[in-house]
């Protein structure tokens, strides 16, 4: 506590150039990410297939994958530039105090006396700013789904579904944001300089609550979940789970195809508690039974080796450290004044500016977490291979890569900073995969199988 107080006193200096520092951090992070994206774009302009995939991916599929990657990169360049210009404008021209002042007028005029004050104004400010940025981002979101993804055959949602998702998202933001935001601000107001202990405990409780209710309450608002029908696949999955003592209680299929042709599979549940496995219908449509089981073998490898628990533990350390460090900034008058708050020091504004200041450390943390995540992916792949699914897992990874038109190759620097998963060629090499015949992107008919491997050709499983 004494160290944090001394740090807070040291940083609270009238002439400290907070605005230049925060904008400089923002620009620096943008330049880094743009430079890395440019390096990857150059790779996506290549015409030669990686040698490790020459037998698995034909030139036409590779060219389409490269084209898709370039299209997403160009979109990222434009949307990223827009976001950066908007961020700089908000900070440079003191948009925060202007919106704060407007919301203060709204609260004074329309809110009853019993719910006026900083907490109510902060909630109104947060929702007003969220709606403002959402509206500005709508053209980009529309273009991404209905132009870019549509062009390559991935978008399956209608305009009505897109709008309904948007409205549901805003409604959920209000439903959860009001009580959580109110409690967060009230704790800081009432617990003094040691607020970060109590805020962390509250944040931990919120995480546990959200992990619990997400598959029960939130997912069904957007997707339909149905039990996986009885049959060979269900029996194989239950046998796999039982053999590993995985606490499986539900095995469900989600209608991911209503929005996208991309595939995935995941499990939910708190560490040490009962679990639910969810399979995308697109995965079942495009994969053979053994490939689906191999994918789940990989997923259960994450569980068996406590990868999720380890990542959750690291997240808790980071969260506590962040709240503790925030205590050195929450009363920093020079910080507030640099951004136009000369008479008030709203906690929500301080927290938003604090997160801008943390941008460089977040970049370093992202790099380290991605390194750890890629290592976990290799371990989960090896676990699946030890279960006897090496060939099927490799086949599934190749299919998923082709179906999703995921990048077949990556710049090493871009990959290290951006990817939480190893690229396909690295995973195949680690699995000891040897090409025998071309892998199909579609679920083959029985007459098209030969030695258990499909003869034809292509989604990047994010597991």
GROMACS .gro file of C-alpha atoms in nm, residues 18-442:
model
  425
   18UNK     CA    1  -0.040   1.268  -1.975
   19UNK     CA    2  -0.222   1.346  -2.298
   20UNK     CA    3   0.093   1.324  -2.512
   21UNK     CA    4   0.192   1.005  -2.330
   22UNK     CA    5  -0.143   0.831  -2.377
   23UNK     CA    6  -0.177   0.934  -2.743
   24UNK     CA    7   0.184   0.833  -2.800
   25UNK     CA    8   0.117   0.488  -2.653
   26UNK     CA    9  -0.192   0.453  -2.871
   27UNK     CA   10  -0.010   0.554  -3.188
   28UNK     CA   11   0.287   0.332  -3.105
   29UNK     CA   12   0.065   0.029  -3.057
   30UNK     CA   13  -0.118   0.105  -3.382
   31UNK     CA   14   0.209   0.140  -3.574
   32UNK     CA   15   0.334  -0.192  -3.437
   33UNK     CA   16   0.017  -0.380  -3.524
   34UNK     CA   17  -0.001  -0.220  -3.870
   35UNK     CA   18   0.362  -0.308  -3.939
   36UNK     CA   19   0.304  -0.670  -3.839
   37UNK     CA   20  -0.014  -0.685  -4.048
   38UNK     CA   21   0.179  -0.549  -4.346
   39UNK     CA   22   0.439  -0.823  -4.304
   40UNK     CA   23   0.160  -1.080  -4.304
   41UNK     CA   24  -0.003  -0.918  -4.607
   42UNK     CA   25   0.318  -0.970  -4.802
   43UNK     CA   26   0.305  -1.339  -4.714
   44UNK     CA   27  -0.057  -1.351  -4.831
   45UNK     CA   28   0.054  -1.217  -5.169
   46UNK     CA   29   0.263  -1.528  -5.227
   47UNK     CA   30   0.173  -1.772  -5.504
   48UNK     CA   31   0.363  -2.078  -5.385
   49UNK     CA   32   0.208  -2.334  -5.154
   50UNK     CA   33   0.404  -2.439  -4.845
   51UNK     CA   34   0.592  -2.758  -4.927
   52UNK     CA   35   0.433  -2.939  -4.633
   53UNK     CA   36   0.087  -2.880  -4.787
   54UNK     CA   37   0.158  -2.932  -5.156
   55UNK     CA   38  -0.005  -3.275  -5.156
   56UNK     CA   39  -0.299  -3.169  -4.939
   57UNK     CA   40  -0.399  -2.833  -5.089
   58UNK     CA   41  -0.444  -2.774  -5.461
   59UNK     CA   42  -0.336  -2.446  -5.619
   60UNK     CA   43  -0.693  -2.321  -5.667
   61UNK     CA   44  -0.777  -2.365  -5.299
   62UNK     CA   45  -0.449  -2.206  -5.193
   63UNK     CA   46  -0.509  -1.904  -5.418
   64UNK     CA   47  -0.861  -1.861  -5.277
   65UNK     CA   48  -0.725  -1.883  -4.922
   66UNK     CA   49  -0.465  -1.618  -5.002
   67UNK     CA   50  -0.730  -1.396  -5.160
   68UNK     CA   51  -0.952  -1.431  -4.852
   69UNK     CA   52  -0.660  -1.348  -4.625
   70UNK     CA   53  -0.574  -1.038  -4.828
   71UNK     CA   54  -0.936  -0.923  -4.824
   72UNK     CA   55  -0.948  -0.951  -4.445
   73UNK     CA   56  -0.614  -0.772  -4.415
   74UNK     CA   57  -0.729  -0.481  -4.631
   75UNK     CA   58  -1.044  -0.458  -4.424
   76UNK     CA   59  -0.830  -0.460  -4.110
   77UNK     CA   60  -0.609  -0.180  -4.242
   78UNK     CA   61  -0.908   0.045  -4.313
   79UNK     CA   62  -1.111  -0.035  -4.000
   80UNK     CA   63  -0.796  -0.011  -3.787
   81UNK     CA   64  -0.711   0.330  -3.927
   82UNK     CA   65  -1.065   0.452  -3.863
   83UNK     CA   66  -1.054   0.327  -3.503
   84UNK     CA   67  -0.716   0.491  -3.447
   85UNK     CA   68  -0.827   0.827  -3.585
   86UNK     CA   69  -1.140   0.809  -3.369
   87UNK     CA   70  -0.938   0.726  -3.056
   88UNK     CA   71  -0.700   1.015  -3.115
   89UNK     CA   72  -0.988   1.255  -3.181
   90UNK     CA   73  -1.166   1.150  -2.861
   91UNK     CA   74  -0.850   1.205  -2.655
   92UNK     CA   75  -0.709   1.512  -2.829
   93UNK     CA   76  -1.033   1.710  -2.844
   94UNK     CA   77  -1.155   1.617  -2.494
   95UNK     CA   78  -1.465   1.430  -2.606
   96UNK     CA   79  -1.490   1.252  -2.270
   97UNK     CA   80  -1.567   1.568  -2.067
   98UNK     CA   81  -1.813   1.683  -2.334
   99UNK     CA   82  -2.010   1.357  -2.321
  100UNK     CA   83  -1.980   1.355  -1.941
  101UNK     CA   84  -2.130   1.704  -1.927
  102UNK     CA   85  -2.419   1.610  -2.156
  103UNK     CA   86  -2.500   1.297  -1.955
  104UNK     CA   87  -2.490   1.507  -1.638
  105UNK     CA   88  -2.760   1.730  -1.783
  106UNK     CA   89  -2.969   1.425  -1.875
  107UNK     CA   90  -2.940   1.278  -1.526
  108UNK     CA   91  -3.025   1.611  -1.358
  109UNK     CA   92  -3.328   1.658  -1.583
  110UNK     CA   93  -3.475   1.309  -1.605
  111UNK     CA   94  -3.346   1.097  -1.316
  112UNK     CA   95  -3.529   1.102  -0.982
  113UNK     CA   96  -3.335   1.248  -0.690
  114UNK     CA   97  -3.281   0.909  -0.523
  115UNK     CA   98  -3.077   0.772  -0.816
  116UNK     CA   99  -2.881   1.081  -0.918
  117UNK     CA  100  -2.509   1.112  -0.852
  118UNK     CA  101  -2.181   0.989  -0.996
  119UNK     CA  102  -2.281   0.622  -1.029
  120UNK     CA  103  -2.594   0.694  -1.231
  121UNK     CA  104  -2.414   0.949  -1.446
  122UNK     CA  105  -2.129   0.703  -1.503
  123UNK     CA  106  -2.370   0.434  -1.621
  124UNK     CA  107  -2.545   0.677  -1.857
  125UNK     CA  108  -2.205   0.796  -1.982
  126UNK     CA  109  -2.090   0.438  -2.043
  127UNK     CA  110  -2.401   0.343  -2.238
  128UNK     CA  111  -2.401   0.669  -2.435
  129UNK     CA  112  -2.038   0.622  -2.536
  130UNK     CA  113  -2.100   0.255  -2.621
  131UNK     CA  114  -2.395   0.344  -2.844
  132UNK     CA  115  -2.191   0.623  -3.008
  133UNK     CA  116  -1.903   0.388  -3.096
  134UNK     CA  117  -2.141   0.108  -3.198
  135UNK     CA  118  -2.322   0.333  -3.447
  136UNK     CA  119  -1.991   0.447  -3.595
  137UNK     CA  120  -1.881   0.086  -3.629
  138UNK     CA  121  -2.201  -0.042  -3.794
  139UNK     CA  122  -2.088   0.020  -4.155
  140UNK     CA  123  -1.770  -0.181  -4.092
  141UNK     CA  124  -1.957  -0.466  -3.925
  142UNK     CA  125  -2.212  -0.473  -4.207
  143UNK     CA  126  -1.942  -0.475  -4.473
  144UNK     CA  127  -1.748  -0.752  -4.300
  145UNK     CA  128  -2.046  -0.988  -4.281
  146UNK     CA  129  -2.254  -0.902  -4.587
  147UNK     CA  130  -1.979  -0.814  -4.834
  148UNK     CA  131  -1.647  -0.972  -4.737
  149UNK     CA  132  -1.772  -1.294  -4.572
  150UNK     CA  133  -2.057  -1.318  -4.823
  151UNK     CA  134  -1.814  -1.303  -5.114
  152UNK     CA  135  -1.629  -1.610  -4.991
  153UNK     CA  136  -1.943  -1.804  -4.898
  154UNK     CA  137  -1.909  -1.785  -4.519
  155UNK     CA  138  -2.190  -1.550  -4.421
  156UNK     CA  139  -2.518  -1.730  -4.355
  157UNK     CA  140  -2.704  -1.472  -4.147
  158UNK     CA  141  -2.983  -1.251  -4.275
  159UNK     CA  142  -3.007  -0.877  -4.222
  160UNK     CA  143  -3.288  -0.933  -3.969
  161UNK     CA  144  -3.074  -1.179  -3.771
  162UNK     CA  145  -2.782  -0.935  -3.775
  163UNK     CA  146  -3.002  -0.655  -3.643
  164UNK     CA  147  -3.157  -0.881  -3.378
  165UNK     CA  148  -2.810  -0.986  -3.259
  166UNK     CA  149  -2.717  -0.620  -3.232
  167UNK     CA  150  -3.027  -0.536  -3.027
  168UNK     CA  151  -2.984  -0.842  -2.804
  169UNK     CA  152  -2.621  -0.745  -2.744
  170UNK     CA  153  -2.720  -0.395  -2.638
  171UNK     CA  154  -2.996  -0.530  -2.412
  172UNK     CA  155  -2.755  -0.772  -2.246
  173UNK     CA  156  -2.508  -0.487  -2.200
  174UNK     CA  157  -2.770  -0.292  -2.007
  175UNK     CA  158  -2.900  -0.594  -1.814
  176UNK     CA  159  -2.554  -0.691  -1.688
  177UNK     CA  160  -2.385  -0.353  -1.709
  178UNK     CA  161  -2.618  -0.171  -1.468
  179UNK     CA  162  -2.575  -0.397  -1.163
  180UNK     CA  163  -2.210  -0.482  -1.229
  181UNK     CA  164  -2.110  -0.124  -1.308
  182UNK     CA  165  -2.301   0.010  -1.009
  183UNK     CA  166  -2.140  -0.238  -0.772
  184UNK     CA  167  -1.791  -0.174  -0.915
  185UNK     CA  168  -1.818   0.202  -0.864
  186UNK     CA  169  -1.988   0.173  -0.523
  187UNK     CA  170  -1.712  -0.055  -0.391
  188UNK     CA  171  -1.443   0.194  -0.494
  189UNK     CA  172  -1.637   0.482  -0.340
  190UNK     CA  173  -1.698   0.311  -0.007
  191UNK     CA  174  -1.379   0.112   0.065
  192UNK     CA  175  -1.111   0.380   0.047
  193UNK     CA  176  -0.758   0.335  -0.082
  194UNK     CA  177  -0.770  -0.043  -0.030
  195UNK     CA  178  -1.061  -0.080  -0.272
  196UNK     CA  179  -0.866  -0.306  -0.505
  197UNK     CA  180  -0.895  -0.605  -0.267
  198UNK     CA  181  -1.273  -0.580  -0.268
  199UNK     CA  182  -1.303  -0.493  -0.635
  200UNK     CA  183  -1.095  -0.798  -0.725
  201UNK     CA  184  -1.311  -1.029  -0.513
  202UNK     CA  185  -1.620  -0.882  -0.678
  203UNK     CA  186  -1.467  -0.925  -1.025
  204UNK     CA  187  -1.380  -1.287  -0.945
  205UNK     CA  188  -1.739  -1.354  -0.836
  206UNK     CA  189  -1.866  -1.197  -1.159
  207UNK     CA  190  -1.636  -1.422  -1.364
  208UNK     CA  191  -1.766  -1.732  -1.187
  209UNK     CA  192  -2.124  -1.616  -1.242
  210UNK     CA  193  -2.069  -1.544  -1.612
  211UNK     CA  194  -1.894  -1.877  -1.677
  212UNK     CA  195  -2.190  -2.048  -1.510
  213UNK     CA  196  -2.475  -1.867  -1.682
  214UNK     CA  197  -2.317  -1.811  -2.026
  215UNK     CA  198  -2.405  -2.155  -2.168
  216UNK     CA  199  -2.740  -2.163  -1.986
  217UNK     CA  200  -2.875  -1.813  -2.043
  218UNK     CA  201  -2.673  -1.621  -2.302
  219UNK     CA  202  -2.595  -1.879  -2.572
  220UNK     CA  203  -2.962  -1.987  -2.613
  221UNK     CA  204  -3.054  -1.623  -2.682
  222UNK     CA  205  -2.847  -1.635  -3.000
  223UNK     CA  206  -2.834  -2.002  -3.100
  224UNK     CA  207  -3.036  -2.321  -3.080
  225UNK     CA  208  -2.878  -2.608  -2.886
  226UNK     CA  209  -2.999  -2.964  -2.936
  227UNK     CA  210  -2.872  -3.292  -2.785
  228UNK     CA  211  -2.640  -3.491  -3.008
  229UNK     CA  212  -2.857  -3.780  -3.134
  230UNK     CA  213  -2.793  -4.132  -3.015
  231UNK     CA  214  -2.561  -4.318  -3.248
  232UNK     CA  215  -2.202  -4.419  -3.311
  233UNK     CA  216  -2.062  -4.066  -3.271
  234UNK     CA  217  -2.234  -4.003  -2.938
  235UNK     CA  218  -2.124  -4.344  -2.810
  236UNK     CA  219  -1.764  -4.276  -2.918
  237UNK     CA  220  -1.757  -3.934  -2.751
  238UNK     CA  221  -1.907  -4.069  -2.428
  239UNK     CA  222  -1.656  -4.355  -2.429
  240UNK     CA  223  -1.368  -4.108  -2.477
  241UNK     CA  224  -1.496  -3.883  -2.197
  242UNK     CA  225  -1.555  -4.177  -1.965
  243UNK     CA  226  -1.208  -4.319  -2.027
  244UNK     CA  227  -1.052  -3.984  -1.931
  245UNK     CA  228  -1.292  -3.936  -1.637
  246UNK     CA  229  -1.412  -3.613  -1.795
  247UNK     CA  230  -1.725  -3.503  -1.603
  248UNK     CA  231  -1.950  -3.484  -1.909
  249UNK     CA  232  -2.315  -3.408  -1.837
  250UNK     CA  233  -2.438  -3.271  -2.172
  251UNK     CA  234  -2.337  -3.328  -2.533
  252UNK     CA  235  -2.499  -3.075  -2.762
  253UNK     CA  236  -2.499  -2.947  -3.120
  254UNK     CA  237  -2.518  -2.573  -3.186
  255UNK     CA  238  -2.663  -2.427  -3.506
  256UNK     CA  239  -2.356  -2.224  -3.597
  257UNK     CA  240  -2.453  -2.255  -3.964
  258UNK     CA  241  -2.731  -1.996  -3.917
  259UNK     CA  242  -2.458  -1.729  -3.910
  260UNK     CA  243  -2.141  -1.872  -4.060
  261UNK     CA  244  -1.992  -2.168  -4.242
  262UNK     CA  245  -1.692  -2.172  -4.003
  263UNK     CA  246  -1.657  -2.468  -3.765
  264UNK     CA  247  -1.562  -2.516  -3.403
  265UNK     CA  248  -1.606  -2.727  -3.090
  266UNK     CA  249  -1.567  -2.637  -2.725
  267UNK     CA  250  -1.653  -2.737  -2.371
  268UNK     CA  251  -1.783  -2.521  -2.088
  269UNK     CA  252  -1.783  -2.546  -1.710
  270UNK     CA  253  -1.586  -2.423  -1.412
  271UNK     CA  254  -1.267  -2.610  -1.311
  272UNK     CA  255  -1.361  -2.910  -1.100
  273UNK     CA  256  -1.728  -2.887  -1.199
  274UNK     CA  257  -1.952  -3.069  -1.446
  275UNK     CA  258  -1.891  -2.999  -1.815
  276UNK     CA  259  -2.085  -2.955  -2.136
  277UNK     CA  260  -1.941  -3.031  -2.482
  278UNK     CA  261  -2.077  -2.827  -2.773
  279UNK     CA  262  -2.021  -2.925  -3.138
  280UNK     CA  263  -2.093  -2.691  -3.428
  281UNK     CA  264  -2.328  -2.841  -3.684
  282UNK     CA  265  -2.084  -2.729  -3.953
  283UNK     CA  266  -1.814  -2.948  -3.794
  284UNK     CA  267  -2.041  -3.253  -3.800
  285UNK     CA  268  -2.142  -3.182  -4.158
  286UNK     CA  269  -1.786  -3.168  -4.290
  287UNK     CA  270  -1.606  -3.426  -4.074
  288UNK     CA  271  -1.599  -3.800  -4.032
  289UNK     CA  272  -1.684  -3.956  -3.698
  290UNK     CA  273  -1.324  -4.036  -3.604
  291UNK     CA  274  -1.215  -3.684  -3.695
  292UNK     CA  275  -1.477  -3.533  -3.464
  293UNK     CA  276  -1.362  -3.764  -3.185
  294UNK     CA  277  -1.001  -3.666  -3.258
  295UNK     CA  278  -1.092  -3.297  -3.230
  296UNK     CA  279  -1.258  -3.364  -2.895
  297UNK     CA  280  -0.954  -3.564  -2.787
  298UNK     CA  281  -0.753  -3.248  -2.845
  299UNK     CA  282  -1.008  -3.043  -2.647
  300UNK     CA  283  -1.009  -3.288  -2.358
  301UNK     CA  284  -0.631  -3.270  -2.362
  302UNK     CA  285  -0.664  -2.905  -2.261
  303UNK     CA  286  -0.883  -3.015  -1.971
  304UNK     CA  287  -0.665  -3.307  -1.865
  305UNK     CA  288  -0.353  -3.090  -1.851
  306UNK     CA  289  -0.535  -2.806  -1.671
  307UNK     CA  290  -0.465  -2.553  -1.945
  308UNK     CA  291  -0.789  -2.365  -1.885
  309UNK     CA  292  -0.727  -2.354  -1.510
  310UNK     CA  293  -0.372  -2.226  -1.563
  311UNK     CA  294  -0.491  -1.951  -1.797
  312UNK     CA  295  -0.766  -1.858  -1.552
  313UNK     CA  296  -0.510  -1.843  -1.270
  314UNK     CA  297  -0.281  -1.613  -1.469
  315UNK     CA  298  -0.581  -1.395  -1.554
  316UNK     CA  299  -0.657  -1.360  -1.183
  317UNK     CA  300  -0.303  -1.245  -1.105
  318UNK     CA  301  -0.321  -0.993  -1.388
  319UNK     CA  302  -0.663  -0.869  -1.277
  320UNK     CA  303  -0.553  -0.817  -0.917
  321UNK     CA  304  -0.233  -0.639  -1.025
  322UNK     CA  305  -0.433  -0.415  -1.258
  323UNK     CA  306  -0.678  -0.310  -0.986
  324UNK     CA  307  -0.392  -0.255  -0.740
  325UNK     CA  308  -0.208  -0.035  -0.987
  326UNK     CA  309  -0.528   0.154  -1.064
  327UNK     CA  310  -0.536   0.264  -0.701
  328UNK     CA  311  -0.226   0.476  -0.778
  329UNK     CA  312  -0.412   0.656  -1.058
  330UNK     CA  313  -0.771   0.687  -0.939
  331UNK     CA  314  -0.710   1.020  -0.758
  332UNK     CA  315  -0.447   1.159  -0.996
  333UNK     CA  316  -0.559   1.520  -1.049
  334UNK     CA  317  -0.304   1.591  -1.322
  335UNK     CA  318  -0.431   1.295  -1.525
  336UNK     CA  319  -0.792   1.413  -1.513
  337UNK     CA  320  -0.697   1.773  -1.585
  338UNK     CA  321  -0.493   1.672  -1.890
  339UNK     CA  322  -0.812   1.538  -2.047
  340UNK     CA  323  -1.041   1.827  -1.958
  341UNK     CA  324  -1.172   1.727  -1.614
  342UNK     CA  325  -1.077   2.027  -1.401
  343UNK     CA  326  -1.350   2.010  -1.136
  344UNK     CA  327  -1.454   1.643  -1.128
  345UNK     CA  328  -1.266   1.315  -1.112
  346UNK     CA  329  -1.515   1.048  -1.225
  347UNK     CA  330  -1.393   0.699  -1.142
  348UNK     CA  331  -1.514   0.556  -1.474
  349UNK     CA  332  -1.309   0.816  -1.665
  350UNK     CA  333  -1.003   0.742  -1.455
  351UNK     CA  334  -1.039   0.371  -1.526
  352UNK     CA  335  -1.074   0.428  -1.901
  353UNK     CA  336  -0.765   0.653  -1.910
  354UNK     CA  337  -0.575   0.407  -1.691
  355UNK     CA  338  -0.640   0.133  -1.946
  356UNK     CA  339  -0.501   0.358  -2.219
  357UNK     CA  340  -0.185   0.404  -2.013
  358UNK     CA  341  -0.153   0.026  -1.971
  359UNK     CA  342  -0.152  -0.031  -2.351
  360UNK     CA  343   0.224  -0.108  -2.377
  361UNK     CA  344   0.213  -0.363  -2.094
  362UNK     CA  345  -0.097  -0.521  -2.249
  363UNK     CA  346   0.097  -0.570  -2.572
  364UNK     CA  347   0.376  -0.749  -2.388
  365UNK     CA  348   0.127  -0.960  -2.193
  366UNK     CA  349  -0.053  -1.051  -2.515
  367UNK     CA  350   0.274  -1.172  -2.666
  368UNK     CA  351   0.357  -1.385  -2.362
  369UNK     CA  352   0.006  -1.530  -2.338
  370UNK     CA  353   0.011  -1.624  -2.706
  371UNK     CA  354   0.344  -1.800  -2.660
  372UNK     CA  355   0.197  -1.998  -2.372
  373UNK     CA  356  -0.124  -2.069  -2.564
  374UNK     CA  357   0.065  -2.205  -2.866
  375UNK     CA  358   0.262  -2.432  -2.635
  376UNK     CA  359  -0.065  -2.557  -2.485
  377UNK     CA  360  -0.195  -2.631  -2.835
  378UNK     CA  361   0.106  -2.847  -2.913
  379UNK     CA  362   0.054  -3.032  -2.584
  380UNK     CA  363  -0.316  -3.089  -2.658
  381UNK     CA  364  -0.230  -3.216  -3.007
  382UNK     CA  365   0.023  -3.457  -2.856
  383UNK     CA  366  -0.240  -3.572  -2.607
  384UNK     CA  367  -0.481  -3.647  -2.891
  385UNK     CA  368  -0.207  -3.836  -3.074
  386UNK     CA  369  -0.138  -4.050  -2.764
  387UNK     CA  370  -0.504  -4.145  -2.763
  388UNK     CA  371  -0.446  -4.295  -3.108
  389UNK     CA  372  -0.596  -4.015  -3.316
  390UNK     CA  373  -0.284  -3.864  -3.470
  391UNK     CA  374  -0.387  -3.939  -3.829
  392UNK     CA  375  -0.749  -3.833  -3.778
  393UNK     CA  376  -0.649  -3.513  -3.596
  394UNK     CA  377  -0.411  -3.415  -3.875
  395UNK     CA  378  -0.678  -3.489  -4.135
  396UNK     CA  379  -0.933  -3.282  -3.943
  397UNK     CA  380  -0.693  -2.988  -3.905
  398UNK     CA  381  -0.627  -2.987  -4.278
  399UNK     CA  382  -0.998  -3.006  -4.360
  400UNK     CA  383  -1.079  -2.726  -4.121
  401UNK     CA  384  -0.797  -2.514  -4.261
  402UNK     CA  385  -0.928  -2.552  -4.614
  403UNK     CA  386  -1.296  -2.513  -4.527
  404UNK     CA  387  -1.227  -2.187  -4.340
  405UNK     CA  388  -0.976  -2.069  -4.601
  406UNK     CA  389  -0.739  -1.996  -4.313
  407UNK     CA  390  -0.392  -1.868  -4.392
  408UNK     CA  391  -0.169  -2.154  -4.504
  409UNK     CA  392   0.147  -1.971  -4.400
  410UNK     CA  393   0.237  -1.679  -4.176
  411UNK     CA  394   0.512  -1.428  -4.119
  412UNK     CA  395   0.707  -1.540  -3.813
  413UNK     CA  396   0.687  -1.203  -3.637
  414UNK     CA  397   0.316  -1.157  -3.707
  415UNK     CA  398   0.245  -1.513  -3.596
  416UNK     CA  399   0.441  -1.475  -3.271
  417UNK     CA  400   0.253  -1.159  -3.172
  418UNK     CA  401  -0.095  -1.235  -3.306
  419UNK     CA  402  -0.166  -1.609  -3.315
  420UNK     CA  403  -0.281  -1.801  -3.009
  421UNK     CA  404  -0.253  -2.123  -3.216
  422UNK     CA  405   0.047  -2.259  -3.411
  423UNK     CA  406   0.011  -2.246  -3.787
  424UNK     CA  407  -0.103  -2.565  -3.960
  425UNK     CA  408   0.236  -2.672  -4.094
  426UNK     CA  409   0.387  -2.651  -3.743
  427UNK     CA  410   0.110  -2.864  -3.596
  428UNK     CA  411   0.135  -3.126  -3.869
  429UNK     CA  412   0.511  -3.143  -3.823
  430UNK     CA  413   0.471  -3.191  -3.447
  431UNK     CA  414   0.217  -3.468  -3.509
  432UNK     CA  415   0.462  -3.644  -3.738
  433UNK     CA  416   0.210  -3.631  -4.021
  434UNK     CA  417   0.312  -3.792  -4.348
  435UNK     CA  418   0.113  -3.716  -4.660
  436UNK     CA  419  -0.054  -4.018  -4.815
  437UNK     CA  420  -0.352  -3.890  -5.014
  438UNK     CA  421  -0.530  -3.560  -5.054
  439UNK     CA  422  -0.759  -3.474  -4.762
  440UNK     CA  423  -1.116  -3.376  -4.848
  441UNK     CA  424  -1.284  -3.057  -4.735
  442UNK     CA  425  -1.616  -3.240  -4.737
   0.00000   0.00000   0.00000
